[in-house]
Tab-separated table of C-alpha atoms in Angstrom:
chain	number	residue	atom	x	y	z
A	1	MET	CA	19.214	25.296	-10.012
A	2	THR	CA	20.538	23.725	-6.919
A	3	THR	CA	19.088	20.551	-5.519
A	4	THR	CA	19.200	19.038	-2.122
A	5	SER	CA	20.684	15.617	-1.559
A	6	PHE	CA	18.456	13.063	0.091
A	7	THR	CA	20.959	10.261	0.191
A	8	ASP	CA	22.852	11.407	3.262
A	9	THR	CA	23.145	9.178	6.299
A	10	THR	CA	22.567	10.702	9.724
A	11	THR	CA	24.718	9.391	12.638
A	12	ALA	CA	24.205	10.051	16.279
A	13	SER	CA	25.708	8.937	19.561
A	14	TRP	CA	24.243	8.177	22.929
A	15	ASP	CA	25.193	7.154	26.391
A	16	ASP	CA	22.653	4.403	27.243
A	17	ALA	CA	19.778	2.482	25.801
A	18	LEU	CA	17.010	4.774	27.052
A	19	SER	CA	18.672	7.885	25.785
A	20	ALA	CA	19.254	6.164	22.481
A	21	ILE	CA	15.517	5.438	22.197
A	22	GLU	CA	14.777	9.056	23.053
A	23	LYS	CA	17.310	10.151	20.468
A	24	GLY	CA	15.455	8.104	17.896
A	25	TYR	CA	12.350	10.120	18.678
A	26	GLU	CA	14.213	13.384	18.537
A	27	LEU	CA	15.627	12.590	15.112
A	28	GLY	CA	12.181	11.695	13.789
A	29	TRP	CA	13.048	8.054	13.148
A	30	SER	CA	10.091	6.602	14.933
A	31	ASP	CA	6.557	5.513	13.858
A	32	GLY	CA	5.407	6.493	17.315
A	33	LEU	CA	6.780	3.398	19.060
A	34	PRO	CA	10.264	3.132	20.464
A	35	VAL	CA	12.870	2.101	17.891
A	36	VAL	CA	15.799	-0.270	18.543
A	37	PRO	CA	18.959	1.802	18.328
A	38	PRO	CA	20.495	1.143	14.895
A	39	THR	CA	24.107	0.807	15.956
A	40	THR	CA	26.577	0.630	13.111
A	41	ALA	CA	27.602	-2.855	14.297
A	42	ARG	CA	24.004	-4.107	14.244
A	43	VAL	CA	23.328	-2.631	10.844
A	44	ALA	CA	26.522	-4.213	9.507
A	45	GLU	CA	25.400	-7.619	10.959
A	46	PHE	CA	22.135	-7.395	8.977
A	47	ILE	CA	23.932	-6.500	5.772
A	48	GLY	CA	26.401	-9.228	6.396
A	49	TYR	CA	23.656	-11.837	6.877
A	50	ALA	CA	22.020	-10.891	3.570
A	51	ALA	CA	25.402	-10.998	1.901
A	52	ARG	CA	24.714	-7.972	-0.262
A	53	PRO	CA	26.657	-4.831	-0.760
A	54	PRO	CA	25.475	-1.924	1.529
A	55	ASP	CA	25.261	0.488	-1.351
A	56	GLU	CA	23.313	-1.868	-3.613
A	57	GLU	CA	20.262	-0.045	-4.874
A	58	LEU	CA	16.969	-1.795	-4.225
A	59	GLY	CA	15.032	0.660	-6.322
A	60	GLU	CA	14.051	4.296	-6.378
A	61	LEU	CA	11.156	6.583	-5.730
A	62	PRO	CA	11.852	9.099	-8.469
A	63	GLU	CA	9.073	11.545	-7.584
A	64	ARG	CA	10.797	12.097	-4.240
A	65	ARG	CA	14.342	11.750	-5.466
A	66	ARG	CA	14.984	8.762	-3.252
A	67	VAL	CA	17.224	5.817	-3.948
A	68	ILE	CA	16.812	3.052	-1.417
A	69	THR	CA	19.901	1.013	-0.661
A	70	VAL	CA	20.504	-2.175	1.244
A	71	GLU	CA	22.077	-0.136	4.047
A	72	LYS	CA	18.999	2.137	4.392
A	73	ALA	CA	16.760	-0.880	4.554
A	74	ALA	CA	19.034	-2.524	7.156
A	75	ALA	CA	18.943	0.495	9.467
A	76	ASN	CA	15.230	0.500	9.435
A	77	ALA	CA	14.939	-3.256	9.862
A	78	VAL	CA	17.173	-2.935	12.953
A	79	MET	CA	15.031	-0.102	14.322
A	80	ALA	CA	11.922	-2.138	13.729
A	81	GLY	CA	13.214	-4.911	15.941
A	82	CYS	CA	13.985	-7.553	13.280
A	83	LEU	CA	16.458	-10.349	13.643
A	84	PRO	CA	19.155	-10.540	10.994
A	85	GLU	CA	17.461	-13.635	9.456
A	86	TYR	CA	14.296	-11.609	8.738
A	87	PHE	CA	16.289	-9.088	6.699
A	88	PRO	CA	16.104	-10.945	3.298
A	89	VAL	CA	12.309	-10.802	3.530
A	90	VAL	CA	12.533	-7.005	4.147
A	91	LEU	CA	14.810	-6.592	1.192
A	92	ALA	CA	12.512	-8.477	-1.151
A	93	ALA	CA	9.458	-6.562	0.090
A	94	THR	CA	11.310	-3.282	-0.425
A	95	GLU	CA	12.296	-4.274	-3.974
A	96	ALA	CA	8.666	-5.263	-4.638
A	97	MET	CA	7.172	-2.005	-3.455
A	98	LEU	CA	9.707	-0.090	-5.505
A	99	ASP	CA	8.680	-1.900	-8.676
A	100	PRO	CA	7.215	0.635	-11.062
A	101	VAL	CA	3.874	-1.190	-11.441
A	102	PHE	CA	3.396	-0.917	-7.619
A	103	ASN	CA	3.590	2.885	-8.135
A	104	LEU	CA	4.675	3.507	-4.541
A	105	VAL	CA	4.193	7.275	-4.743
A	106	GLY	CA	0.426	6.676	-4.974
A	107	PRO	CA	-0.275	4.429	-1.972
A	108	SER	CA	2.404	6.118	0.123
A	109	SER	CA	0.944	9.631	-0.296
A	110	SER	CA	-2.709	9.297	-1.102
A	111	MET	CA	-5.577	10.483	1.101
A	112	GLY	CA	-6.899	6.897	0.657
A	113	GLY	CA	-4.664	5.756	3.491
A	114	ALA	CA	-3.266	2.427	2.241
A	115	ALA	CA	-0.786	0.219	3.974
A	116	VAL	CA	1.706	-2.101	2.214
A	117	LEU	CA	0.469	-5.669	2.975
A	118	CYS	CA	3.240	-8.231	2.771
A	119	ILE	CA	2.252	-11.835	2.066
A	120	VAL	CA	5.091	-14.319	2.521
A	121	ASN	CA	5.238	-17.755	0.863
A	122	GLY	CA	7.807	-20.553	0.756
A	123	THR	CA	10.186	-22.254	3.136
A	124	VAL	CA	11.355	-18.998	4.679
A	125	ARG	CA	8.123	-19.040	6.690
A	126	GLU	CA	9.215	-21.953	8.846
A	127	ARG	CA	12.798	-20.818	8.815
A	128	ILE	CA	12.038	-17.577	10.593
A	129	GLY	CA	8.813	-18.535	12.337
A	130	LEU	CA	6.329	-16.400	10.480
A	131	ASN	CA	2.698	-16.747	11.653
A	132	SER	CA	0.093	-17.848	9.163
A	133	ARG	CA	-2.552	-19.003	11.636
A	134	ASN	CA	-4.210	-17.686	14.819
A	135	ASN	CA	-4.299	-13.880	15.072
A	136	LEU	CA	-3.204	-13.626	11.450
A	137	PHE	CA	-3.402	-9.863	11.440
A	138	GLY	CA	-3.019	-9.544	15.169
A	139	PRO	CA	-0.092	-9.198	17.614
A	140	GLY	CA	2.196	-11.776	19.137
A	141	ASN	CA	4.707	-12.775	16.559
A	142	ARG	CA	8.097	-11.083	16.182
A	143	ALA	CA	8.741	-11.922	12.582
A	144	ASN	CA	5.340	-10.705	11.358
A	145	GLY	CA	5.386	-7.718	13.602
A	146	THR	CA	8.878	-6.444	12.862
A	147	ILE	CA	9.054	-7.263	9.113
A	148	GLY	CA	5.832	-5.255	8.571
A	149	ARG	CA	7.089	-2.499	10.758
A	150	SER	CA	10.268	-2.374	8.848
A	151	ILE	CA	8.365	-1.555	5.708
A	152	ARG	CA	6.612	1.340	7.461
A	153	LEU	CA	9.876	2.721	8.823
A	154	ILE	CA	11.473	2.444	5.351
A	155	LEU	CA	8.536	4.296	3.936
A	156	MET	CA	8.808	7.062	6.563
A	157	ASN	CA	12.580	7.369	6.893
A	158	ALA	CA	13.874	6.478	3.478
A	159	CYS	CA	10.900	7.342	1.229
A	160	ALA	CA	9.761	10.506	2.963
A	161	ALA	CA	6.242	9.181	3.503
A	162	ILE	CA	5.952	11.369	6.586
A	163	PRO	CA	2.474	11.741	7.995
A	164	GLY	CA	1.051	15.256	7.280
A	165	LEU	CA	3.828	16.003	4.860
A	166	PHE	CA	4.002	13.539	1.949
A	167	ASP	CA	1.748	10.912	3.476
A	168	ARG	CA	-1.679	12.645	3.371
A	169	SER	CA	-3.846	9.758	4.585
A	170	VAL	CA	-7.071	11.137	5.874
A	171	ILE	CA	-7.825	8.179	8.103
A	172	GLY	CA	-5.312	5.425	7.410
A	173	HIS	CA	-5.579	2.165	9.315
A	174	PRO	CA	-3.685	0.120	11.940
A	175	GLY	CA	-1.978	-1.917	9.246
A	176	LYS	CA	0.184	1.136	8.627
A	177	TYR	CA	2.142	0.237	11.724
A	178	THR	CA	2.739	-3.327	10.525
A	179	TYR	CA	1.007	-5.520	7.949
A	180	CYS	CA	2.766	-8.824	7.286
A	181	ILE	CA	1.227	-12.289	7.001
A	182	ALA	CA	2.217	-15.716	5.680
A	183	GLU	CA	0.200	-18.282	3.828
A	184	ALA	CA	-0.421	-21.618	5.564
A	185	GLU	CA	0.482	-23.284	2.330
A	186	GLY	CA	1.359	-26.658	3.808
A	187	GLU	CA	-2.071	-27.037	5.367
A	188	THR	CA	-4.284	-26.801	2.316
A	189	HIS	CA	-4.685	-28.471	-1.077
A	190	TRP	CA	-4.843	-25.012	-2.670
A	191	THR	CA	-1.980	-23.875	-4.867
A	192	PRO	CA	0.208	-21.432	-2.916
A	193	LEU	CA	0.000	-17.803	-3.922
A	194	HIS	CA	3.546	-17.599	-5.202
A	195	VAL	CA	3.119	-20.657	-7.437
A	196	GLU	CA	-0.008	-19.089	-8.939
A	197	ARG	CA	2.068	-16.008	-9.608
A	198	GLY	CA	4.724	-17.876	-11.558
A	199	PHE	CA	7.294	-18.956	-8.968
A	200	ASP	CA	8.456	-22.477	-8.143
A	201	ALA	CA	7.011	-24.180	-5.046
A	202	GLY	CA	10.544	-24.285	-3.571
A	203	ASP	CA	10.991	-20.536	-3.882
A	204	SER	CA	10.427	-18.135	-1.038
A	205	THR	CA	8.639	-14.924	-2.062
A	206	VAL	CA	6.951	-11.892	-0.722
A	207	THR	CA	3.946	-10.276	-2.395
A	208	VAL	CA	3.157	-6.637	-1.689
A	209	PHE	CA	-0.324	-5.203	-2.050
A	210	ALA	CA	-1.499	-1.678	-1.374
A	211	GLY	CA	-4.443	-2.476	0.858
A	212	GLU	CA	-7.108	-1.018	2.992
A	213	SER	CA	-7.725	-2.691	6.354
A	214	PRO	CA	-9.023	-6.266	6.530
A	215	ARG	CA	-12.691	-6.703	6.974
A	216	GLN	CA	-13.538	-9.946	8.804
A	217	ILE	CA	-16.158	-12.243	7.331
A	218	ARG	CA	-17.930	-14.172	10.054
A	219	ALA	CA	-19.899	-16.572	7.889
A	220	VAL	CA	-19.111	-20.240	8.438
A	221	GLY	CA	-20.525	-23.596	7.579
A	222	ARG	CA	-20.648	-23.984	3.845
A	223	PRO	CA	-18.278	-22.556	1.179
A	224	GLU	CA	-21.173	-21.058	-0.721
A	225	ALA	CA	-22.320	-19.139	2.395
A	226	ILE	CA	-18.860	-17.823	3.087
A	227	LEU	CA	-18.332	-16.712	-0.512
A	228	TYR	CA	-21.827	-15.147	-0.642
A	229	ALA	CA	-21.063	-13.073	2.420
A	230	MET	CA	-17.588	-12.257	1.121
A	231	ALA	CA	-18.901	-11.001	-2.135
A	232	ASP	CA	-21.474	-8.937	-0.268
A	233	VAL	CA	-18.821	-7.257	1.855
A	234	ALA	CA	-16.493	-6.738	-1.097
A	235	SER	CA	-19.287	-5.124	-3.098
A	236	SER	CA	-19.792	-2.353	-0.499
A	237	LEU	CA	-20.105	1.219	-1.555
A	238	GLY	CA	-17.305	3.278	-0.044
A	239	THR	CA	-14.334	1.073	-0.845
A	240	SER	CA	-11.782	2.431	-3.177
A	241	MET	CA	-12.867	-0.096	-5.818
A	242	SER	CA	-16.403	1.336	-5.848
A	243	THR	CA	-15.508	4.988	-6.080
A	244	SER	CA	-15.547	7.270	-9.108
A	245	GLY	CA	-12.751	9.084	-10.771
A	246	SER	CA	-11.311	6.175	-12.737
A	247	VAL	CA	-7.826	6.674	-13.887
A	248	GLY	CA	-7.955	3.403	-15.826
A	249	ASP	CA	-10.664	2.198	-18.162
A	250	VAL	CA	-12.970	5.224	-18.293
A	251	SER	CA	-15.635	3.264	-20.031
A	252	VAL	CA	-16.245	1.435	-16.706
A	253	GLY	CA	-16.761	4.655	-14.757
A	254	ILE	CA	-15.488	3.248	-11.454
A	255	ARG	CA	-12.033	2.539	-10.228
A	256	GLN	CA	-11.994	-1.267	-10.239
A	257	GLY	CA	-9.135	-2.670	-8.214
A	258	GLN	CA	-7.444	-5.836	-7.049
A	259	ILE	CA	-8.476	-7.522	-3.828
A	260	VAL	CA	-6.898	-9.880	-1.310
A	261	VAL	CA	-9.124	-12.509	0.362
A	262	THR	CA	-8.025	-14.845	3.157
A	263	PHE	CA	-9.558	-18.100	4.244
A	264	ALA	CA	-8.936	-19.524	7.688
A	265	GLY	CA	-9.937	-22.755	9.465
A	266	ASN	CA	-9.768	-26.290	8.107
A	267	SER	CA	-9.058	-26.450	4.405
A	268	ASN	CA	-11.117	-29.632	4.151
A	269	LEU	CA	-14.212	-27.453	3.981
A	270	TRP	CA	-12.899	-26.310	0.588
A	271	ARG	CA	-12.132	-29.809	-0.710
A	272	ASP	CA	-14.446	-29.400	-3.778
A	273	TRP	CA	-13.100	-25.903	-4.516
A	274	THR	CA	-9.896	-24.696	-6.177
A	275	LYS	CA	-8.617	-21.177	-5.957
A	276	ASP	CA	-9.655	-20.711	-9.554
A	277	LYS	CA	-13.198	-21.723	-8.720
A	278	VAL	CA	-13.236	-19.332	-5.776
A	279	ARG	CA	-12.011	-16.507	-7.994
A	280	GLU	CA	-14.565	-17.277	-10.592
A	281	TYR	CA	-17.430	-17.103	-8.115
A	282	LEU	CA	-16.136	-13.875	-6.442
A	283	HIS	CA	-15.436	-12.079	-9.756
A	284	ALA	CA	-18.937	-12.752	-10.929
A	285	ASN	CA	-20.501	-11.623	-7.700
A	286	ILE	CA	-18.376	-8.623	-6.503
A	287	GLN	CA	-20.412	-6.049	-8.319
A	288	ARG	CA	-22.917	-3.280	-7.748
A	289	SER	CA	-25.929	-2.017	-9.699
A	290	VAL	CA	-25.694	1.100	-11.778
A	291	ALA	CA	-28.651	2.413	-9.708
A	292	ASP	CA	-26.730	1.971	-6.433
A	293	LEU	CA	-23.650	3.540	-7.902
A	294	LYS	CA	-25.727	6.518	-8.910
A	295	ARG	CA	-27.351	6.739	-5.451
A	296	GLY	CA	-23.828	6.862	-4.016
A	297	LEU	CA	-22.789	9.538	-6.613
A	298	VAL	CA	-20.195	7.148	-7.878
A	299	LEU	CA	-21.815	7.378	-11.296
A	300	ARG	CA	-23.527	10.572	-12.365
A	301	GLY	CA	-27.043	11.007	-13.627
A	302	ASP	CA	-30.582	10.126	-12.768
A	303	ILE	CA	-31.611	6.569	-12.227
A	304	GLU	CA	-32.917	5.217	-15.505
A	305	PRO	CA	-35.105	2.202	-16.262
A	306	GLY	CA	-32.821	-0.796	-16.286
A	307	ASP	CA	-30.259	0.662	-13.868
A	308	GLU	CA	-31.371	-1.624	-10.990
A	309	ALA	CA	-30.563	-4.693	-13.004
A	310	ALA	CA	-27.470	-3.394	-14.758
A	311	MET	CA	-24.453	-4.512	-12.772
A	312	VAL	CA	-20.889	-3.178	-12.731
A	313	SER	CA	-17.989	-5.455	-11.743
A	314	LEU	CA	-15.707	-3.921	-9.185
A	315	ILE	CA	-12.742	-6.095	-10.073
A	316	PRO	CA	-11.137	-6.100	-13.567
A	317	GLU	CA	-10.371	-9.774	-13.962
A	318	PRO	CA	-10.579	-12.989	-11.871
A	319	GLU	CA	-6.787	-13.056	-11.661
A	320	ASP	CA	-7.015	-9.763	-9.698
A	321	ILE	CA	-8.378	-11.622	-6.737
A	322	LEU	CA	-5.474	-12.817	-4.613
A	323	VAL	CA	-6.601	-15.855	-2.680
A	324	VAL	CA	-4.636	-16.695	0.481
A	325	PHE	CA	-5.245	-19.640	2.848
A	326	ALA	CA	-4.363	-18.199	6.266
A	327	GLY	CA	-5.826	-17.526	9.727
A	328	GLY	CA	-6.593	-19.503	12.821
A	329	GLU	CA	-7.673	-23.149	12.716
A	330	GLU	CA	-10.550	-22.445	15.073
A	331	SER	CA	-13.044	-21.399	12.475
A	332	ASN	CA	-13.530	-21.004	8.749
A	333	MET	CA	-13.661	-17.180	9.076
A	334	ALA	CA	-12.362	-15.151	6.187
A	335	SER	CA	-11.348	-11.604	5.375
A	336	VAL	CA	-11.552	-9.133	2.547
A	337	ILE	CA	-8.870	-6.521	1.843
A	338	PRO	CA	-9.814	-4.092	-0.899
A	339	SER	CA	-7.032	-2.427	-2.777
A	340	TRP	CA	-6.118	1.154	-2.117
A	341	GLY	CA	-6.892	2.266	-5.656
A	342	PRO	CA	-7.413	1.179	-9.185
A	343	LYS	CA	-5.330	-1.594	-10.640
A	344	VAL	CA	-3.659	0.860	-13.005
A	345	GLY	CA	-2.774	2.973	-9.917
A	346	SER	CA	-1.082	0.129	-8.044
A	347	THR	CA	-0.719	-3.555	-8.879
A	348	ALA	CA	0.415	-6.247	-6.553
A	349	VAL	CA	4.035	-7.349	-7.038
A	350	THR	CA	5.770	-10.655	-5.990
A	351	LYS	CA	9.491	-10.875	-5.650
A	352	ALA	CA	11.764	-13.805	-4.735
A	353	ILE	CA	13.475	-13.731	-1.384
A	354	ARG	CA	17.190	-14.234	-1.814
A	355	LEU	CA	18.122	-16.419	1.149
A	356	PRO	CA	21.808	-16.629	1.992
B	1	MET	CA	3.456	20.207	-7.787
B	2	HIS	CA	5.845	17.584	-9.153
B	3	ASP	CA	4.533	17.917	-12.682
B	4	GLY	CA	4.319	21.688	-12.579
B	5	ILE	CA	7.946	22.026	-11.444
B	6	HIS	CA	9.121	19.601	-14.111
B	7	VAL	CA	7.192	21.372	-16.882
B	8	GLU	CA	8.748	24.659	-15.706
B	9	GLN	CA	12.219	23.058	-15.642
B	10	ALA	CA	11.697	21.801	-19.141
B	11	GLY	CA	11.211	25.425	-20.291
B	12	LEU	CA	7.408	25.638	-20.420
B	13	PRO	CA	5.808	28.179	-18.167
B	14	SER	CA	3.534	26.490	-15.586
B	15	ALA	CA	1.111	27.515	-12.899
B	16	THR	CA	0.098	25.089	-10.198
B	17	ILE	CA	-2.981	25.419	-8.097
B	18	CYS	CA	-3.150	23.681	-4.726
B	19	THR	CA	-5.705	23.720	-1.948
B	20	ASP	CA	-4.467	25.259	1.231
B	21	ARG	CA	-4.646	22.070	3.321
B	22	PHE	CA	-1.636	20.894	1.219
B	23	ILE	CA	0.617	23.876	1.780
B	24	PRO	CA	3.302	21.883	3.714
B	25	THR	CA	3.245	19.087	1.116
B	26	ALA	CA	3.504	21.613	-1.731
B	27	ARG	CA	6.320	23.497	-0.079
B	28	GLY	CA	8.077	20.239	0.716
B	29	MET	CA	7.896	19.013	-2.805
B	30	ALA	CA	9.298	22.297	-4.159
B	31	LYS	CA	12.158	22.110	-1.709
B	32	MET	CA	12.822	18.479	-2.590
B	33	TRP	CA	13.283	19.554	-6.219
B	34	GLY	CA	15.358	22.679	-5.413
B	35	ALA	CA	12.520	24.904	-6.470
B	36	GLU	CA	11.651	26.743	-3.225
B	37	ASP	CA	10.657	29.808	-5.161
B	38	TYR	CA	8.339	27.966	-7.534
B	39	PRO	CA	5.134	30.105	-7.662
B	40	THR	CA	2.223	28.127	-6.320
B	41	ILE	CA	-1.377	29.376	-6.098
B	42	PHE	CA	-3.182	28.262	-2.986
B	43	THR	CA	-6.980	28.186	-2.915
B	44	GLN	CA	-9.295	27.388	-0.051
B	45	HIS	CA	-9.800	23.773	0.682
B	46	PRO	CA	-11.874	21.699	-0.278
B	47	ILE	CA	-12.731	21.702	-3.872
B	48	GLU	CA	-13.867	18.031	-4.282
B	49	ASN	CA	-17.401	18.798	-3.124
B	50	LEU	CA	-17.932	21.727	-5.493
B	51	ASP	CA	-20.340	21.270	-8.371
B	52	ARG	CA	-19.366	22.379	-11.850
B	53	PRO	CA	-20.696	25.995	-11.581
B	54	ALA	CA	-18.955	26.525	-8.224
B	55	LEU	CA	-15.749	25.000	-9.520
B	56	ARG	CA	-15.886	27.273	-12.546
B	57	GLU	CA	-16.440	30.282	-10.316
B	58	ARG	CA	-13.422	29.240	-8.258
B	59	ALA	CA	-11.279	28.852	-11.287
B	60	GLU	CA	-12.339	32.219	-12.712
B	61	GLY	CA	-11.352	33.839	-9.511
B	62	LEU	CA	-7.825	32.511	-9.886
B	63	ALA	CA	-7.457	33.144	-13.629
B	64	THR	CA	-5.807	36.536	-13.287
B	65	GLU	CA	-3.143	35.040	-10.978
B	66	VAL	CA	-2.613	32.082	-13.327
B	67	ALA	CA	-2.135	34.391	-16.256
B	68	ALA	CA	0.280	36.542	-14.320
B	69	ILE	CA	2.436	33.532	-13.420
B	70	LEU	CA	2.422	32.191	-16.981
B	71	THR	CA	3.376	35.489	-18.528
B	72	GLY	CA	5.941	36.356	-15.822
B	73	GLY	CA	3.878	39.348	-14.716
């Protein structure tokens, strides 16, 4: 049986910048927006900055026979509009999403339409000017915009997650263009995400999470009110966490997944709360009654006496709630990002960023 | 598709059923693994809304084709 190689590199030439951009479209390298021409010199500059061999393997996507190298990642980071100093973040995020427990083939192909959310911690945030405040998920910052876009281009160009072909998202969401935030870890008493996940405070890391779109929580004033509203939103029917067809613990009957929650504003509002206490509250309250799950055909069968009071948790363990302090200082607004699928289908991964 | 192709490559006959909305994906996966001729049965999309009797009826309608592929007929 013959097999086709998918490790080849395509090269092209062009006469000027505009024709180079058009060539990028013709070759199918674009996410729909213009790409920066990945000249060999620019790609080499990125690889040189990271000080890593171009053929070093960052990981593989075995189901699609793809091995992702530093050079492949560099070409896509150039096309996304990155600066060379952003590239170590892109490399770490790529390594993270190719970690087997992330199970990239799932969130990059599924009808569920996940995006790879990147959460950056550590000193690299200031070094490259990542935004962790106003317009957290919005436009206006080159580092956030282009690092997140790099991940999408790597998925499309190097991992074959091509819409309509191997990416079968039914709806998807805007985070599939770019989805990268940083934690405002210097502006809160809360333990930074990467320290909670076993890294030193001095490390720089990126955490990848296969997420649905963020849902904003516009409850302010008291921590309890914000968390009450947050739990209500996260308990919605219709998220991936509250759908049937568990591929994990079948005794639960629903998918149960991880979740990212962000908290903006002034951290002083949360002075009596730790991240552990927030997680404890949310884990106990992100749930749905058996009766509601039956009404939504998540669970089968007629509603029985006791089903209204019997509650099912949508999140496996408190540690599966990733708490991030980030967002504008203007208000204590928050957000909820449900996972794409069950925890056994994709688990968040954190990797160290190797800064040169 | 991935699993069916690999089972076949391991020496066990396999028959894969796919709904017709996924034809390009199925063909692409077969090509990716050098198995362009891998026999795939396509059935009308969708099946996720079918109840058990309807799903059984659909499966029975494909049974002859599945048997033929598995026995090399």
